[in-house]
XYZ file of C-alpha atoms in Angstrom:
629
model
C -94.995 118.011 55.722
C -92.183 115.508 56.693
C -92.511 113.702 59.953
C -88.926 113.014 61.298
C -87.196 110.892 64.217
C -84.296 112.112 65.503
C -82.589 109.302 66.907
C -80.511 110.167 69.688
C -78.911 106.994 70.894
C -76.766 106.257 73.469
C -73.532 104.930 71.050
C -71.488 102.436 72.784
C -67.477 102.555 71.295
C -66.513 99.166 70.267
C -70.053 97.116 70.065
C -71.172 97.660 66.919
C -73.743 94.674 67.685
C -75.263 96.085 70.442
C -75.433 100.101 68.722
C -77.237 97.956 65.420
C -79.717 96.397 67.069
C -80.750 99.484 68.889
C -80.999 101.521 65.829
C -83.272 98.594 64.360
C -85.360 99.342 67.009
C -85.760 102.454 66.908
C -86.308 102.345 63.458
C -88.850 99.725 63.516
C -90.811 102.385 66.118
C -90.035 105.202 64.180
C -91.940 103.377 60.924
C -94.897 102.606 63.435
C -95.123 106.245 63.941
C -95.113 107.049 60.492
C -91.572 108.568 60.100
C -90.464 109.776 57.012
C -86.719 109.899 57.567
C -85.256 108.815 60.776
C -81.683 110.339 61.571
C -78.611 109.196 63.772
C -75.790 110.178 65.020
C -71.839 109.655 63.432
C -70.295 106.940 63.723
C -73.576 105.534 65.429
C -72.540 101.850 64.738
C -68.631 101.723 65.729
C -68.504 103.990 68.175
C -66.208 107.565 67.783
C -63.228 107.314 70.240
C -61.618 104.040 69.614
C -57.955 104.301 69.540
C -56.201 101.884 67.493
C -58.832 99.440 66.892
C -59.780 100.781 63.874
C -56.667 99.315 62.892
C -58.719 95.754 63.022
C -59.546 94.265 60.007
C -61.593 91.838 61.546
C -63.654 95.176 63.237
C -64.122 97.043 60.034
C -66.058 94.272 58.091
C -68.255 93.489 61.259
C -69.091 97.487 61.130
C -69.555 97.131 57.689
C -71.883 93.827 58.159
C -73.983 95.551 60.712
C -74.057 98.579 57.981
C -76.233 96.264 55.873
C -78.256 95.377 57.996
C -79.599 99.364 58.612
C -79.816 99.485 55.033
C -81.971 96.426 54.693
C -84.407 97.935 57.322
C -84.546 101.012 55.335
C -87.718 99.609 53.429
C -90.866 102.326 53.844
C -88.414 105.094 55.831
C -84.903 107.050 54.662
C -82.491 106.008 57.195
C -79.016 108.036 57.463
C -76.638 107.378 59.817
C -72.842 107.350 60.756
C -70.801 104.490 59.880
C -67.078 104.069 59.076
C -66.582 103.660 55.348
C -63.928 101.315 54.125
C -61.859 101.135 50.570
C -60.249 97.687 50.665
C -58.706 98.389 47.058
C -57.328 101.439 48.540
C -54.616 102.347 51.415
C -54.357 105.534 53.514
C -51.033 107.258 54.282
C -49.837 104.465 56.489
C -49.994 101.731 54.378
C -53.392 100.371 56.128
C -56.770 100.220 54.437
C -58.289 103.154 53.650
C -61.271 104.578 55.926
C -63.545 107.214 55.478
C -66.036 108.961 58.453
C -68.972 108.651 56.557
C -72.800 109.361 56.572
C -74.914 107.208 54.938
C -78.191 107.662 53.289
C -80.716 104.412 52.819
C -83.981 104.103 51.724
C -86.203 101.463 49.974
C -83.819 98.789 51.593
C -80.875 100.078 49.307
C -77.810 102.507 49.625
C -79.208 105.670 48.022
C -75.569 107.675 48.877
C -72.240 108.263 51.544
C -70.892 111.528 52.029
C -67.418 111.725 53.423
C -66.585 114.320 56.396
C -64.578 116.697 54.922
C -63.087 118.038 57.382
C -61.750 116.630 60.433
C -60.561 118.083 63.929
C -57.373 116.874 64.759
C -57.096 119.054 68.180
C -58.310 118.634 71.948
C -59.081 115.174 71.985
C -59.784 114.341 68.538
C -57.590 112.252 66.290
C -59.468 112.283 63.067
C -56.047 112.078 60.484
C -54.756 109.709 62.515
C -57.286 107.030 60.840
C -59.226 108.393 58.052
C -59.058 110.177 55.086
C -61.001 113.227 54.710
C -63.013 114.616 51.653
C -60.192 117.562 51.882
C -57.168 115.121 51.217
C -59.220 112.860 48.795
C -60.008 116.653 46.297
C -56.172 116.673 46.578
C -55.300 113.613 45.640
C -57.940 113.254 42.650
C -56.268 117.048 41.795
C -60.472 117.670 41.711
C -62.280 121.327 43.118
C -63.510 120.274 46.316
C -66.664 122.114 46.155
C -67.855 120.199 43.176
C -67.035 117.198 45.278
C -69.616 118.687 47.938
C -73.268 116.994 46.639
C -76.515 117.045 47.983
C -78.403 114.030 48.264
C -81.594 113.376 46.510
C -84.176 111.391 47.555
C -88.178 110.785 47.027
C -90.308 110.781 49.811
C -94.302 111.328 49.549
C -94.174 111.554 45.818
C -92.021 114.317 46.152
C -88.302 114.676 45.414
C -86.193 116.569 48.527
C -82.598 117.774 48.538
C -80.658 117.169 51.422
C -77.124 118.979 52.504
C -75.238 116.288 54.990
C -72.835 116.915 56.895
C -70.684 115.476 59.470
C -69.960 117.254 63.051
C -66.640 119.374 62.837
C -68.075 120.217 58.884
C -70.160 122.672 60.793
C -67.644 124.239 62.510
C -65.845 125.822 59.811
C -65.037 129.231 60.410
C -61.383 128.332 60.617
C -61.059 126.229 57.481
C -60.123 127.704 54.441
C -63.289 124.914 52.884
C -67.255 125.992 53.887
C -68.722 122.501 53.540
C -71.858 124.296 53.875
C -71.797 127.132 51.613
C -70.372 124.554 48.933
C -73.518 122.359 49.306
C -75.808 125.604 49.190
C -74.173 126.577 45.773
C -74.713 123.117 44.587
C -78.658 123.482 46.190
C -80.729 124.409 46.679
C -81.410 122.693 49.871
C -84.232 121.662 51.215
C -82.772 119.887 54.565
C -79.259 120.606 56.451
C -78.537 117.318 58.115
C -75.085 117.390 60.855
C -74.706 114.144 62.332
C -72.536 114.301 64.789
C -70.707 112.637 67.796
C -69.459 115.629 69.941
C -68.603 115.476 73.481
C -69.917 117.595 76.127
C -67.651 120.881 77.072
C -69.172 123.038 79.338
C -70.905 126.089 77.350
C -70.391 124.336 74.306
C -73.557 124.341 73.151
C -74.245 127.959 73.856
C -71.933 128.197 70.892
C -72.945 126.089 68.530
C -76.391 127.298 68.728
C -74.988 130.590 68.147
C -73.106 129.038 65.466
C -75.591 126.355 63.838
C -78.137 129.086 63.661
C -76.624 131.424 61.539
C -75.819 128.664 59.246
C -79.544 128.474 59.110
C -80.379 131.565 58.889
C -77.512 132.577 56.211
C -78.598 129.787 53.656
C -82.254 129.499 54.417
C -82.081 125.986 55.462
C -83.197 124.600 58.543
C -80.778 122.579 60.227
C -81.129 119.533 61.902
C -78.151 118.193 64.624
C -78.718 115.273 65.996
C -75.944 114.185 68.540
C -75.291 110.981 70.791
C -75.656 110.101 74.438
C -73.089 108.205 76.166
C -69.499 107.463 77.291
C -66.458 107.571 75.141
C -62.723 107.359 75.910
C -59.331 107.845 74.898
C -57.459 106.188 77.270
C -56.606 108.530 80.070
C -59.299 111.395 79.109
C -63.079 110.012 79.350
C -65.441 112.240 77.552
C -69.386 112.294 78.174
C -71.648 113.180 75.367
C -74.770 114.378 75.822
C -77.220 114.328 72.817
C -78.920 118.057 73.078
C -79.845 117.317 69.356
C -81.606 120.534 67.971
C -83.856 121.346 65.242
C -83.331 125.524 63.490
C -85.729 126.612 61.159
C -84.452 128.604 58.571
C -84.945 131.814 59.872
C -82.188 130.399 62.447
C -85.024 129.823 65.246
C -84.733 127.023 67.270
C -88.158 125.049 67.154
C -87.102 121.653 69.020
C -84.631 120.054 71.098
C -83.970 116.628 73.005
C -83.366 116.984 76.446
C -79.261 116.680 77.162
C -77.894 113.265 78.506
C -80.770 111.490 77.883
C -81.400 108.404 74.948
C -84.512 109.248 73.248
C -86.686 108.800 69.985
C -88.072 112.369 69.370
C -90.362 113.379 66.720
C -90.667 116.438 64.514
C -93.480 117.464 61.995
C -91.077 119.529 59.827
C -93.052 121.560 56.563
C -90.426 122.004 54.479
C -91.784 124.882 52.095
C -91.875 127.415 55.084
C -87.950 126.269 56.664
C -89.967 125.600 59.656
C -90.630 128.934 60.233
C -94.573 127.289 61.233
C -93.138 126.081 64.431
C -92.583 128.436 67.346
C -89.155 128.807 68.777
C -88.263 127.497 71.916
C -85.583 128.371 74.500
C -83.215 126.214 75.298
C -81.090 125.877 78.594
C -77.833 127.485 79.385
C -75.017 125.035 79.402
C -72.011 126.844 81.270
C -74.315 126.713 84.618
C -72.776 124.736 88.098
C -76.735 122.806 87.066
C -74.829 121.627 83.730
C -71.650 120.504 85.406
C -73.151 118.400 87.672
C -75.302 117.217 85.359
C -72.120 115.886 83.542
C -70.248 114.345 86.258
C -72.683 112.661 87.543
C -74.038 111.298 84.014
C -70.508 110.698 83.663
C -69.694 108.841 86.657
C -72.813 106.615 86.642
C -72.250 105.915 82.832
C -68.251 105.127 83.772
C -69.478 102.595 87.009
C -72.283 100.865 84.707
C -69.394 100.378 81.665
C -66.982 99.027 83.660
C -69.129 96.734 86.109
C -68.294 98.377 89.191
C -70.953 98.494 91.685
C -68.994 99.572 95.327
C -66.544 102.224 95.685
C -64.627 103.089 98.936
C -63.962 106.401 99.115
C -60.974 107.973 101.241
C -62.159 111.127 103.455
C -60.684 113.711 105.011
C -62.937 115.810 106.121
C -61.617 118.503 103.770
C -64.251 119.578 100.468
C -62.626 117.304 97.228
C -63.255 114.303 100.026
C -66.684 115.558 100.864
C -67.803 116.267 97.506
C -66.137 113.114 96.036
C -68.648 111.456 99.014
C -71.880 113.533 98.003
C -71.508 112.850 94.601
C -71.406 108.796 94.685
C -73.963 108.695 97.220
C -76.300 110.690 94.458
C -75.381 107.317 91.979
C -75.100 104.328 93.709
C -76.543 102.976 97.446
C -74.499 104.541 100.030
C -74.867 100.793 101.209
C -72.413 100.374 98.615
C -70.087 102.978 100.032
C -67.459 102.505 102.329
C -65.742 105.877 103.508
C -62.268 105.541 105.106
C -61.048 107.891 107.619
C -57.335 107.746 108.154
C -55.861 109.983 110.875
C -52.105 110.297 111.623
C -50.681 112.654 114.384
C -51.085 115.320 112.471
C -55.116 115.107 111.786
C -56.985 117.775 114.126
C -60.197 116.239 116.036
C -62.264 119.169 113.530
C -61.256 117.164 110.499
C -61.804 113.745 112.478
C -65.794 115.020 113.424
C -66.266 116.452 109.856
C -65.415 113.006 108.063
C -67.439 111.081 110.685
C -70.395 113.746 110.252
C -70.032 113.625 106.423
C -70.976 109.709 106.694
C -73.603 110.096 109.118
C -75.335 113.013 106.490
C -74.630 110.607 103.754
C -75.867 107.120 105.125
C -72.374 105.552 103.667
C -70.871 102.521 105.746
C -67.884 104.553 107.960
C -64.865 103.274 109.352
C -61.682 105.154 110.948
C -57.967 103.587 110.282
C -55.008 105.417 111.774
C -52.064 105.414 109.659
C -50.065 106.474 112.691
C -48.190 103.095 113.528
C -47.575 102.384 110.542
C -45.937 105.171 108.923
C -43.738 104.756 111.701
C -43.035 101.458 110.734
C -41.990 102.403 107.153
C -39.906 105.396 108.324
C -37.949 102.942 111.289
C -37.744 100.472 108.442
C -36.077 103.096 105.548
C -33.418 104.946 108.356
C -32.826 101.524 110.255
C -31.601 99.388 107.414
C -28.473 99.366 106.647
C -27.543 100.110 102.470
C -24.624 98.373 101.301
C -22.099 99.074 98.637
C -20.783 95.449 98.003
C -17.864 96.160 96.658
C -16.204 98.136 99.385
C -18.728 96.658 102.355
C -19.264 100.274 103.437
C -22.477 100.626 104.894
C -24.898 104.024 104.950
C -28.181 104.957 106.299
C -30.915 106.877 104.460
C -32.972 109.253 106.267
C -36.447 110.463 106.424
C -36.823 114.488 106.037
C -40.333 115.671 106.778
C -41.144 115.821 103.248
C -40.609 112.659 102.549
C -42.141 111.557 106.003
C -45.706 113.749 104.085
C -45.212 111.416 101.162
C -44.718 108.103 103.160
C -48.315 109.021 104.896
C -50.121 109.834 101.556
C -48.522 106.398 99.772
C -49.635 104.618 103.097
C -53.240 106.176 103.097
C -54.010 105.250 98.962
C -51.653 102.119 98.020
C -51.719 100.718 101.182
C -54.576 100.842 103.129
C -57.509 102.153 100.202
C -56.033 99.186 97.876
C -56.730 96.560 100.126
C -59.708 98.261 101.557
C -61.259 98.314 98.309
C -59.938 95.140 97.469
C -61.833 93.425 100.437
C -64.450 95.177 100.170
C -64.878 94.593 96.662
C -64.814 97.787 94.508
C -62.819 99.940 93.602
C -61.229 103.595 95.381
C -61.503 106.953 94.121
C -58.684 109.737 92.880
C -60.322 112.719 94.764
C -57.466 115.298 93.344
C -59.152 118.833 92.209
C -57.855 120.322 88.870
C -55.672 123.223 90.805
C -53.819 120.328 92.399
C -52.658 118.304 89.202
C -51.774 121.231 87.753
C -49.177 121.953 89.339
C -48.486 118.213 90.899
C -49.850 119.342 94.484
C -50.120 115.485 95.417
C -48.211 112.622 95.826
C -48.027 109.637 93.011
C -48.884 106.363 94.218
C -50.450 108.304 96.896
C -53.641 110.766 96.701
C -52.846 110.767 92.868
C -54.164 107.378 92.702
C -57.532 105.474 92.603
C -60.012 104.317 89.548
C -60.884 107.336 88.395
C -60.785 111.169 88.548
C -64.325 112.560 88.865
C -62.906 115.859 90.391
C -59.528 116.475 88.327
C -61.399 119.138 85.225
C -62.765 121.229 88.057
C -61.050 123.788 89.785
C -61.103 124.128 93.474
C -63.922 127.374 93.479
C -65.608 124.748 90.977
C -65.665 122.285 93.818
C -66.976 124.794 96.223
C -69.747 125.333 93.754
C -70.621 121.780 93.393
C -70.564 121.513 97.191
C -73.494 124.007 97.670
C -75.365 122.625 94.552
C -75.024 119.038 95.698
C -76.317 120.510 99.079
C -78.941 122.652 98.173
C -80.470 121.243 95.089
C -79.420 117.156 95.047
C -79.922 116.160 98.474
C -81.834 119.536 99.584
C -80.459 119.645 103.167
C -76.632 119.972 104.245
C -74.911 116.476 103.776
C -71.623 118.165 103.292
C -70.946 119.751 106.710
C -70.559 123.605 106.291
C -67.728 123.708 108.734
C -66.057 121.782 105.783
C -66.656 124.545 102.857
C -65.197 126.828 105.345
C -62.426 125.101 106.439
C -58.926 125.882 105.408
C -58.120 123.734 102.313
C -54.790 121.472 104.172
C -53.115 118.292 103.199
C -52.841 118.066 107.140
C -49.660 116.235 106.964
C -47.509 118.035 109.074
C -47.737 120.212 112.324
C -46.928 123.188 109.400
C -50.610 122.486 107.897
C -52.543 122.564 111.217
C -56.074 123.713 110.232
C -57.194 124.445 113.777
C -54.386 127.278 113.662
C -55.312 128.263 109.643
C -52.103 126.557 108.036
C -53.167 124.966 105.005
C -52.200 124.359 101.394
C -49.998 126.390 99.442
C -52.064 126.840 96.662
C -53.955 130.332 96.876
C -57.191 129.052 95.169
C -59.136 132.567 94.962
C -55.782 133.256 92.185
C -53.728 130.102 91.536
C -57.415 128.677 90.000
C -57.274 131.302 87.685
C -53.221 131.808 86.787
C -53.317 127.646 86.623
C -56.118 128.127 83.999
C -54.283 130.002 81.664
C -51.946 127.726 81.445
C -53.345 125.138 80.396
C -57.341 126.201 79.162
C -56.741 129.375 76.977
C -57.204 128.427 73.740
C -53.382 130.239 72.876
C -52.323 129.526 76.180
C -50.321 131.514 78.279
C -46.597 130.953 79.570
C -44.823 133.354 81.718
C -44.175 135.650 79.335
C -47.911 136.494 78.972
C -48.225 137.005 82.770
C -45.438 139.187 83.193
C -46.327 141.256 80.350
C -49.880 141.932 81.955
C -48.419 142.357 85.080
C -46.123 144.993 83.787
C -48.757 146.899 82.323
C -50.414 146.828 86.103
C -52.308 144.165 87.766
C -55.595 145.435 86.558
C -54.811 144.091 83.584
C -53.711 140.936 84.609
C -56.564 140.496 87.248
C -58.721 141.498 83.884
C -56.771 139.197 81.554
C -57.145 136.444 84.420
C -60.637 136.745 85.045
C -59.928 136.690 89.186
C -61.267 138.893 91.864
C -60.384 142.796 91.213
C -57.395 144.013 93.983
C -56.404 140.072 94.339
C -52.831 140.576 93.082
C -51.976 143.998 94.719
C -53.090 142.257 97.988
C -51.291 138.927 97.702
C -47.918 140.344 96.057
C -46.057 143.646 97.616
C -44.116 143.769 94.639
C -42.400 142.401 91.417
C -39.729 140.114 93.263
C -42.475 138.325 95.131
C -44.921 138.071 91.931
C -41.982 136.571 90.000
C -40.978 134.568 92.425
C -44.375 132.702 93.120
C -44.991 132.647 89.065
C -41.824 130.795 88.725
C -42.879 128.471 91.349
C -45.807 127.212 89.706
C -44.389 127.234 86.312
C -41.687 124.889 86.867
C -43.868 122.564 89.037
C -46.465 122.581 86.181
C -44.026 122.298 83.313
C -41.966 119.597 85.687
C -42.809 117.574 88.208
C -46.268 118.456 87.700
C -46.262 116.617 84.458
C -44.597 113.420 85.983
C -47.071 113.127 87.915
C -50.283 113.716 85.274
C -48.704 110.965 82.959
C -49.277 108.390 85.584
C -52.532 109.572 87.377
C -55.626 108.051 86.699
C -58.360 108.620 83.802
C -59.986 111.894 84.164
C -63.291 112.672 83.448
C -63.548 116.159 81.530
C -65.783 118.435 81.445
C -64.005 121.659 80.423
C -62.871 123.263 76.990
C -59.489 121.412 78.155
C -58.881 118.047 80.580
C -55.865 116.740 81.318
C -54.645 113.532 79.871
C -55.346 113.279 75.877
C -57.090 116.167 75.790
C -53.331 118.277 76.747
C -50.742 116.054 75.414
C -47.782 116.597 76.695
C -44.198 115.260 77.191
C -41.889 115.257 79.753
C -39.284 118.309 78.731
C -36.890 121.047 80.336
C -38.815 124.031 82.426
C -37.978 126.793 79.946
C -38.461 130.651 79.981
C -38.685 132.476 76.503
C -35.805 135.199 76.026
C -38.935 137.912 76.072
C -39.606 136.860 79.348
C -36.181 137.360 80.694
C -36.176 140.732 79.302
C -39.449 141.402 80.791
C -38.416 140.185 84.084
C -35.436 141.946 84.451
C -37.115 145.223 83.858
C -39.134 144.174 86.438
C -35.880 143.365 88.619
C -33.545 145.077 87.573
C -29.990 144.042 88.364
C -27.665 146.198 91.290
């Protein structure tokens, strides 16, 4: 019987000093408990997402340093954890030192072995060949089998010698590799442990799958398998990722027997006997991850984990009275003191007195600090100021005079609302504002930059508007447990309000048509082979059924919204070239967003600023649709 600690820290990127000395300590409590092995997570010293600084010498040999010190504390207990590996004799494919992603195995206060990941994602958000070299290229280059290159590691514990098969994160996802890390390590068995350390960011449903997945691997080699995952906050820039643990324990009948409880640092414990693959233990049932309880989980773990890293501790929040303003409010107020709050009303003409009472009733629900600032005089200030001065050309002295259009007049009010007025509110009352843009609206660039596009950070931008709905009744009916989001604002007509053409009191809102746009947007930019125009016109042809089916939106939807081809086309050509153009524009400038889906915006969907282009299939396709006179 082995008595293991699964250590699932919270890993912060870039402080390898303060990641060691947490694993000392849970390793000195794990020996007081008698652990046999204690196991943690990849890249548990460093961090995972780090951008360039693994590019720092300097960085590498403090990792490295810190390394030692684990393996020093490895006296009575095995000890393998995640570490980056470095070959100063060596250089990778641009010219730098060469690193591996590594798992290390220590015991008796010395190295006992590293095993390189051998195979590494380099899709979504992850950047693996950018910086190390896997176990895949190294076979190649050494012109060795790669499956002989795939050991298990040996080690005595209890007077008894075990064999264990370990494995780094995406090494467990390899159905679509041509190498099976794991079936390689079985051949070279057998095994006695499966050991994937991992540092994998939360997707919602994600772990539905890779129980699915990590389970047969279990059950197919007779091996339980042991995942143990990190807690925390990691970034790439302008995508920030939560992670949340939900390390798992499969006998090898593929059962799961024990879990740790998502988003959540802890030292759990598992009596583990070996000869029956944990088939002794019971299974347990674990939660369902693609619930509106799992999302919210996430942003919110997120959030807190994003105002705690960063040092922030008030936020002013800018609100409308519409739902991504309301929720945006709910959803701080569940972090931080709504003392620390400060939600801004800013009404111009064109603000009905409904949205006025919502905002004001939103802050009374709430218990945030509340304070209304019309925008009125002011935009009229900026627009007097643009027509009445005079432009110049100073070679000929000819003078001209620009004019404000009514779009432009929407802009000037959004740019006033955020850069003006939330800047220096936040600025005085010292915090920071939020972005409160939905995912619907940066698709397609349904906000203005330097306006509503701007603030700290996007807690809203990876959910889609019916997603925002959701979280409005959850936040209502299980956070707070009584209405703090006014339900005359679910109801309301989503609208920008920023012209007498979006009056709410009369129904005139946004352009968008959630209830399908949600779900056309989606395919654009979440399908794993995504879908262009081509795709949707193709469904479409073979009748909206199918597309409604392909879409995953409300049965009928399309028949009802569209009378025909020419208006189907001409509202999916709409959207395309604002997501493909301006739309992109935009999302290269807005602020970090904070993903939760199988796709965020930002690093996660790289993207560059190119032509609006429609295949020649999808000309042919539309013009049997429309055929020409």
């Amino acid at each position: 019987m082995l008595r293991i600690a699964l250590g699932q820290m919270e890993v912060i990127p870039g402080r390898p000093d303060l990641n060691t000395a947490k694993m000392l300590t849970m390793i000195n409590a794990a020996c007081n408990h008698q652990a046999d092995i204690i196991i943690f997570p990849e890249m548990a010293i460093p961090g995972y997402l780090l951008g360039d600084t693994w590019e720092q010498q300097a960085y590498l040999r403090d990792c490295e340093a810190f390394g030692r010190q684990i393996i020093a504390a490895a006296g009575n207990i095995c000890v393998i954890f995640g570490n980056v590996a470095v070959q100063w004799d060596r250089h990778g494919d641009d010219g730098r030192v060469r690193k591996h992603n590594a798992c290390f195995v220590a015991h008796n206060s010395r190295l006992i072995a590293t095993r390189i990941k051998t195979l590494h994602p380099n899709y979504r958000e992850f950047d693996d060949t950018r910086h190390f070299v896997s176990l895949r290229k190294l076979a190649f280059e050494e012109k060795q089998d790669i499956e002989t290159l795939l050991t298990p590691v040996k080690i005595s514990l209890q007077g008894r010698e075990y064999t264990l098969g370990c494995i780094i994160c995406e090494d467990g996802w390899n159905d679509d590799y041509s190498t099976d890390p794991i079936a390689a390590l079985h051949a070279n068995g057998p095994l006695d442990l499966l050991i994937n350390i991992s540092s994998s960011p939360f997707t919602l449903g994600k772990n539905n799958k890779r129980n699915r997945v990590f389970s047969r691997q279990a059950r197919e080699t007779g091996t339980p398998l042991l995942y143990v995952n990190n807690t925390g906050l990691q970034n790439n820039g302008k995508t920030v990722y939560t992670f949340d643990g939900f390390s798992t324990v499969y006998s090898s009948s593929g059962q799961i027997i024990t879990y740790c409880q998502p988003f959540t640092e802890t030292l759990a414990y598992l009596e583990l006997d070996v000869d029956t693959g944990g088939r002794h233990r019971p299974p347990v049932e674990v939660p369902n991850d693609f619930t509106i309880s799992s999302l919210y989980q996430a942003i919110h773990y997120g959030v807190k984990q994003f105002l705690q890293s960063v040092g922030i501790t008030k936020v002013v929040i800018g609100v409308s009275g519409g739902i991504d303003s309301a929720v945006a409010a709910a959803l701080y107020a569940s972090i931080i003191s709504p003392d620390n709050i400060l939600l801004v009303n800013m009404p111009s003409k064109f603000n009905s007195q409904t949205t006025r009472d919502l905002a004001e009733q939103l802050s009374r629900n709430l218990g945030c600090l509340y304070t209304v600032m019309p925008i009125g005089q002011a935009v009229e200030h900026t627009a007097a100021q643009i027509t009445g001065t005079p432009v110049t050309n100073l070679g000929s002295g000819e003078q001209s005079h620009l004019s404000v259009s009514p779009f432009v007049l929407e802009n000037i009010q959004a740019r006033d609302r955020s850069a003006r007025l939330l800047g220096g509110i936040a600025a005085a009352f010292g915090g920071v504002f939020t972005c409160n843009a939905n995912k619907s609206e940066l698709t397609v660039g349904y906000s203005t930059l330097y306006g509503d596009q701007a603030g700290f950070l996007a807690a809203l931008a990876d959910l889609w508007k019916h997603q925002v709905y959701q979280l409005a009744d959850y936040l209502n009916t299980q956070i707070f447990n009584r209405e703090v989001i006014p339900q005359a604002a679910i109801e309301l007509v989503p609208s920008a309000e920023l012209s007498w053409e979006q009056s709410v009191d009369e129904g005139k809102g946004d352009p968008i048509i959630y209830p399908y746009h949600d779900f056309l947007f989606r395919a654009f930019m979440e399908f794993w082979n995504r879908a262009t125009p081509e795709d949707i016109v193709l469904w479409y042809s073979q009748g909206p059924a199918v597309l409604e089916q392909k879409l995953g939106c409300e049965p009928g939807l399309v028949s009802r919204l569209f009378p025909g081809p020419r208006e189907f086309i001409e509202d999916l050509e709409r959207w395309w070239r604002l997501y493909t153009g301006m739309g992109v524009a935009k999302r290269i400038q807005a602020p970090p967003v904070l993903a939760v889906s199988r796709r965020a915006y930002g690093f996660d969907h790289r993207e560059a600023q190119n032509n609006v282009y429609f295949t020649q299939e999808y000309q042919r396709l539309k013009n049997q649709l429309l055929p020409v006179p």
